[in-house]
Structures are given as C-alpha cells and as structure tokens.
Amino acid sequence: DAKTTQPNSMESNEEEPVHLPCNHSTISGTDYIHWYRQLPSQGPEYVIHGLTSNVNNRMASLAIAEDRKSSTLILHRATLRDAAVYYCILRYSGGGADGLTFGKGTHLIIQP
Amino acid sequence: KAGVTQTPRYLIKTRGQQVTLSCSPISGHRSVSWYQQTPGQGLQFLFEYFSETQRNKGNFPGRFSGRQFSNSRSEMNVSTLELGDSALYLCASSLATANYNEQFFGPGTRLTVL
C-alpha cells in the first residue's frame, strides 16, 4: 500500500470541529482512502472511507482533495469520546485483499 | 448483531510454550484478519483468511500460523513463544475480501510471555 503522512498529535476543544489531515502524494487511481480510530484499550474502529468524492456518515466527513494527494477527516463537533488515535490508510481496490497497513496515526486530544 | 469476539481476553505463557487464540467473526462475515499490536511496532498485519483459505500474509516468521473453519471462526497459533511475542492480538472480520470492505475489530487478546 502507498504511504500516508499524518501529524503525530493534535489538540482540540470539546464541541468544536476537528480537521485531521492526511497526505498521500503517491496514491494511485485505484486506492481507497480509509480512516480508522482506536480508542484507549479498544480495538480499532472503522470511521469512513472514500475514493474520489467527499463522503459523509454519522461519525464524520471525509474531504478528498481534487488531485487525491491529500484528504481531511472532519469531526463536526468533537466530544471527549472522540479522543483516540486516528489512522489514515490507503487500500488498493483491485482484487483480493491486503491487510490494513497502520502507520503511527494522529493522537487526538480533546480538552473539556 | 453481536460483534467480533475473541477468547481468551488475557493469557500468560512462558518462553518456549505455544498458544492458540480464537476469534468468532460477525455473523455472515467470511473474512477474518489477524493483527499484532506492540508499543514499539504498532499495529502489524499477520494474515487474512477467507473461505478457509489463507489469502494474504504479513511479514512474520513461520511460528505464527492460523486457520479458518467452515463456520468462519478462526484460530491463530504461535509456537515456541518468545518474549517479543508479548502483544495485543487483534482479530477483524469483514463481509468479503475486497479492499473496500470495512473491517470490524474485536477487543483483542492480551498475551504476556514470561
């Protein structure tokens, strides 16, 4: 899988929006952009994924740059429960499956 | 719908022993993947099973093996345990093996090797 780059940590205040960036300059046209998060003492949890268009679900929004070399995960109104490590992962969409390649992720800290 | 379950949740073994961990995927899911998480290496992919066949394997020694049964339940085995095998072992299930399917993770099995 192509490599992604994320900030090591970010801090935000409760009830404010959070924008988590991810750079993936070597992304190929067939790579999906996935986001997972891992809350303390839990297994990772799927957040959202997309290919080219922006995506929304009940947890978050994913904004994908027009050239697809970067994306941003948007938490519209952060709560203390959103404090977690967020992973941006690229996955090749063509046949079969590879395991998720987790990087270091972004440690999101939410201040009350 | 019940989530992914893993047993046991905690395990203590000594060097040289072997261990078997179990994973029950979400009902209807046919793909099961295994990951190892350590403070130093982070989350690393071990292998994936789909329809009782290993589809992909990460960069781990042959001491790490697995299998999947006809009901999609999976086990992983680590033989000749080393201190460095102490880790959280996570299992994830998904509907199918395509890369756009989300994976649902279990709570993990915490293995301590003494």
Short mmCIF file of C-alpha atoms in Angstrom, two decimals:
data_model
loop_
_atom_site.label_atom_id
_atom_site.label_comp_id
_atom_site.label_asym_id
_atom_site.label_seq_id
_atom_site.Cartn_x
_atom_site.Cartn_y
_atom_site.Cartn_z
CA ASP A 1 0.00 0.00 0.00
CA ALA A 2 1.12 3.57 -0.68
CA LYS A 3 2.40 5.58 2.27
CA THR A 4 0.46 8.18 4.25
CA THR A 5 1.75 11.01 6.43
CA GLN A 6 -0.15 12.33 9.44
CA PRO A 7 0.73 14.71 12.28
CA ASN A 8 1.76 12.87 15.43
CA SER A 9 -0.78 14.65 17.60
CA MET A 10 -3.48 17.30 17.56
CA GLU A 11 -5.43 19.02 20.28
CA SER A 12 -8.92 20.44 20.13
CA ASN A 13 -11.66 21.64 22.42
CA GLU A 14 -14.84 19.81 23.15
CA GLU A 15 -17.81 20.74 20.93
CA GLU A 16 -15.57 22.31 18.29
CA PRO A 17 -14.90 20.89 14.80
CA VAL A 18 -11.71 18.95 14.25
CA HIS A 19 -9.88 18.63 10.94
CA LEU A 20 -7.40 15.76 10.79
CA PRO A 21 -5.10 15.96 7.74
CA CYS A 22 -3.50 13.12 5.82
CA ASN A 23 -1.02 13.39 2.97
CA HIS A 24 -0.76 10.57 0.43
CA SER A 25 1.15 12.00 -2.51
CA THR A 26 1.91 8.58 -4.04
CA ILE A 27 -1.71 7.44 -4.11
CA SER A 28 -2.74 5.54 -7.22
CA GLY A 29 -6.02 5.89 -9.03
CA THR A 30 -7.31 2.62 -7.60
CA ASP A 31 -6.51 3.30 -3.94
CA TYR A 32 -9.34 3.83 -1.48
CA ILE A 33 -8.74 6.18 1.46
CA HIS A 34 -9.81 4.62 4.74
CA TRP A 35 -9.89 6.09 8.23
CA TYR A 36 -9.91 4.06 11.41
CA ARG A 37 -9.59 5.14 15.01
CA GLN A 38 -8.53 3.36 18.14
CA LEU A 39 -9.92 4.45 21.47
CA PRO A 40 -7.89 3.65 24.57
CA SER A 41 -7.93 -0.05 25.47
CA GLN A 42 -10.06 -0.99 22.46
CA GLY A 43 -9.56 -2.47 19.03
CA PRO A 44 -9.55 -0.13 16.02
CA GLU A 45 -12.89 1.09 14.75
CA TYR A 46 -13.83 1.91 11.18
CA VAL A 47 -14.69 5.58 10.68
CA ILE A 48 -15.15 6.28 6.97
CA HIS A 49 -13.69 5.64 3.52
CA GLY A 50 -13.84 7.16 0.06
CA LEU A 51 -12.34 7.05 -3.39
CA THR A 52 -12.76 10.40 -5.13
CA SER A 53 -15.81 12.24 -3.86
CA ASN A 54 -16.33 13.66 -0.39
CA VAL A 55 -18.18 11.30 1.93
CA ASN A 56 -20.37 11.79 4.95
CA ASN A 57 -21.63 9.38 7.56
CA ARG A 58 -22.96 9.57 11.09
CA MET A 59 -19.48 9.69 12.58
CA ALA A 60 -17.56 12.04 10.34
CA SER A 61 -16.97 13.56 6.92
CA LEU A 62 -14.11 12.84 4.56
CA ALA A 63 -12.91 15.61 2.29
CA ILE A 64 -10.69 14.44 -0.56
CA ALA A 65 -8.52 16.88 -2.49
CA GLU A 66 -9.17 17.13 -6.21
CA ASP A 67 -5.76 15.61 -7.04
CA ARG A 68 -6.33 12.98 -4.30
CA LYS A 69 -2.88 13.62 -2.85
CA SER A 70 -4.38 14.59 0.49
CA SER A 71 -7.55 14.16 2.49
CA THR A 72 -9.07 15.51 5.69
CA LEU A 73 -11.19 13.73 8.24
CA ILE A 74 -13.68 16.13 9.78
CA LEU A 75 -15.33 15.57 13.14
CA HIS A 76 -18.05 18.19 13.17
CA ARG A 77 -18.43 18.54 16.91
CA ALA A 78 -15.81 16.75 18.96
CA THR A 79 -16.69 15.11 22.24
CA LEU A 80 -14.42 13.64 24.89
CA ARG A 81 -15.31 10.24 23.45
CA ASP A 82 -13.53 11.17 20.22
CA ALA A 83 -10.14 11.20 21.95
CA ALA A 84 -8.30 8.43 20.12
CA VAL A 85 -5.54 7.63 17.66
CA TYR A 86 -6.77 8.22 14.11
CA TYR A 87 -5.24 6.26 11.24
CA CYS A 88 -5.39 7.20 7.58
CA ILE A 89 -4.86 4.11 5.39
CA LEU A 90 -4.76 3.56 1.64
CA ARG A 91 -6.11 0.31 0.27
CA TYR A 92 -5.72 -0.99 -3.24
CA SER A 93 -9.13 -1.65 -4.71
CA GLY A 94 -8.19 -4.27 -7.25
CA GLY A 95 -8.93 -7.93 -6.47
CA GLY A 96 -8.16 -9.77 -3.29
CA ALA A 97 -7.28 -8.09 -0.06
CA ASP A 98 -4.23 -6.95 1.79
CA GLY A 99 -4.19 -6.33 5.48
CA LEU A 100 -4.57 -2.81 6.73
CA THR A 101 -1.19 -1.07 6.92
CA PHE A 102 -1.34 1.10 10.02
CA GLY A 103 1.14 3.94 10.41
CA LYS A 104 1.67 5.88 13.62
CA GLY A 105 -1.58 7.79 13.24
CA THR A 106 -2.61 11.07 14.86
CA HIS A 107 -3.20 11.12 18.58
CA LEU A 108 -6.22 13.40 19.03
CA ILE A 109 -6.56 15.06 22.42
CA ILE A 110 -9.87 16.68 23.33
CA GLN A 111 -9.88 19.32 26.04
CA PRO A 112 -13.09 19.80 28.03
CA LYS B 1 -25.92 -8.22 15.82
CA ALA B 2 -23.08 -9.49 18.02
CA GLY B 3 -19.64 -8.07 17.36
CA VAL B 4 -16.35 -9.86 16.88
CA THR B 5 -15.45 -11.94 19.92
CA GLN B 6 -12.02 -13.11 20.92
CA THR B 7 -11.04 -15.64 23.54
CA PRO B 8 -9.33 -15.64 25.87
CA ARG B 9 -9.02 -11.93 26.65
CA TYR B 10 -5.85 -12.36 28.68
CA LEU B 11 -3.19 -15.03 28.61
CA ILE B 12 0.14 -15.57 30.35
CA LYS B 13 2.62 -18.06 28.94
CA THR B 14 6.30 -18.82 29.35
CA ARG B 15 9.01 -18.86 26.70
CA GLY B 16 9.01 -21.97 24.54
CA GLN B 17 5.33 -22.74 25.03
CA GLN B 18 2.72 -22.49 22.32
CA VAL B 19 -0.58 -20.67 22.37
CA THR B 20 -3.85 -20.77 20.43
CA LEU B 21 -6.13 -17.75 20.20
CA SER B 22 -9.69 -17.87 18.94
CA CYS B 23 -11.82 -15.41 17.00
CA SER B 24 -15.52 -15.55 16.15
CA PRO B 25 -16.44 -13.10 13.38
CA ILE B 26 -19.68 -11.21 13.00
CA SER B 27 -22.41 -13.48 11.68
CA GLY B 28 -22.31 -13.55 7.89
CA HIS B 29 -18.75 -12.28 7.64
CA ARG B 30 -16.46 -14.62 5.74
CA SER B 31 -13.13 -12.85 6.03
CA VAL B 32 -11.03 -12.86 9.19
CA SER B 33 -7.76 -10.99 9.58
CA TRP B 34 -5.28 -11.06 12.44
CA TYR B 35 -3.06 -8.23 13.68
CA GLN B 36 -0.37 -7.85 16.32
CA GLN B 37 -0.08 -4.60 18.28
CA THR B 38 3.01 -3.72 20.31
CA PRO B 39 4.18 -0.36 21.68
CA GLY B 40 7.30 -0.50 19.54
CA GLN B 41 5.96 -1.74 16.19
CA GLY B 42 2.39 -0.55 16.36
CA LEU B 43 -0.32 -2.47 14.54
CA GLN B 44 1.00 -5.06 12.11
CA PHE B 45 -0.91 -7.37 9.81
CA LEU B 46 -0.38 -11.09 10.40
CA PHE B 47 -2.66 -12.87 7.91
CA GLU B 48 -6.12 -12.99 6.40
CA TYR B 49 -8.42 -15.95 5.85
CA PHE B 50 -11.37 -16.15 3.52
CA SER B 51 -13.44 -19.27 2.92
CA GLU B 52 -10.97 -21.37 4.94
CA THR B 53 -8.02 -20.29 2.77
CA GLN B 54 -5.18 -18.00 3.72
CA ARG B 55 -5.38 -15.13 1.23
CA ASN B 56 -2.55 -12.94 2.39
CA LYS B 57 0.26 -12.99 4.93
CA GLY B 58 2.29 -10.31 6.62
CA ASN B 59 5.97 -10.38 7.40
CA PHE B 60 6.03 -12.70 10.39
CA PRO B 61 8.01 -15.92 10.99
CA GLY B 62 6.52 -19.34 10.42
CA ARG B 63 5.93 -19.74 14.17
CA PHE B 64 2.79 -17.70 13.56
CA SER B 65 0.07 -19.69 11.84
CA GLY B 66 -3.66 -19.73 11.56
CA ARG B 67 -6.67 -21.46 10.18
CA GLN B 68 -10.30 -20.82 9.48
CA PHE B 69 -13.17 -23.23 9.91
CA SER B 70 -16.24 -23.74 7.73
CA ASN B 71 -18.31 -21.54 10.07
CA SER B 72 -15.75 -18.71 9.51
CA ARG B 73 -14.40 -18.92 13.04
CA SER B 74 -10.63 -18.60 13.08
CA GLU B 75 -7.74 -19.55 15.29
CA MET B 76 -4.18 -18.37 15.32
CA ASN B 77 -1.31 -20.31 16.83
CA VAL B 78 2.08 -19.15 17.96
CA SER B 79 4.63 -21.86 18.65
CA THR B 80 7.88 -21.65 20.60
CA LEU B 81 6.91 -18.39 22.25
CA GLU B 82 9.50 -15.64 22.64
CA LEU B 83 9.46 -12.64 24.98
CA GLY B 84 8.93 -10.40 21.96
CA ASP B 85 5.63 -12.11 21.20
CA SER B 86 4.06 -10.29 24.13
CA ALA B 87 1.43 -8.16 22.47
CA LEU B 88 -2.22 -7.44 21.92
CA TYR B 89 -3.53 -9.76 19.21
CA LEU B 90 -6.50 -8.36 17.33
CA CYS B 91 -8.89 -10.13 15.06
CA ALA B 92 -11.01 -8.33 12.48
CA SER B 93 -13.83 -9.59 10.31
CA SER B 94 -15.36 -8.28 7.12
CA LEU B 95 -18.11 -9.35 4.74
CA ALA B 96 -15.76 -10.28 1.94
CA THR B 97 -12.19 -9.91 0.99
CA ALA B 98 -12.36 -6.85 -1.25
CA ASN B 99 -10.35 -3.89 -0.08
CA TYR B 100 -13.28 -1.52 0.14
CA ASN B 101 -14.96 -3.56 2.85
CA GLU B 102 -14.65 -2.14 6.32
CA GLN B 103 -13.12 -4.35 8.96
CA PHE B 104 -14.70 -4.81 12.36
CA PHE B 105 -12.22 -5.44 15.15
CA GLY B 106 -12.61 -7.47 18.30
CA PRO B 107 -11.33 -6.34 21.71
CA GLY B 108 -8.15 -8.38 21.36
CA THR B 109 -6.29 -10.98 23.37
CA ARG B 110 -3.51 -9.64 25.58
CA LEU B 111 -0.67 -12.18 25.55
CA THR B 112 2.15 -11.89 28.06
CA VAL B 113 5.19 -14.14 27.62
CA LEU B 114 7.38 -14.56 30.70
#
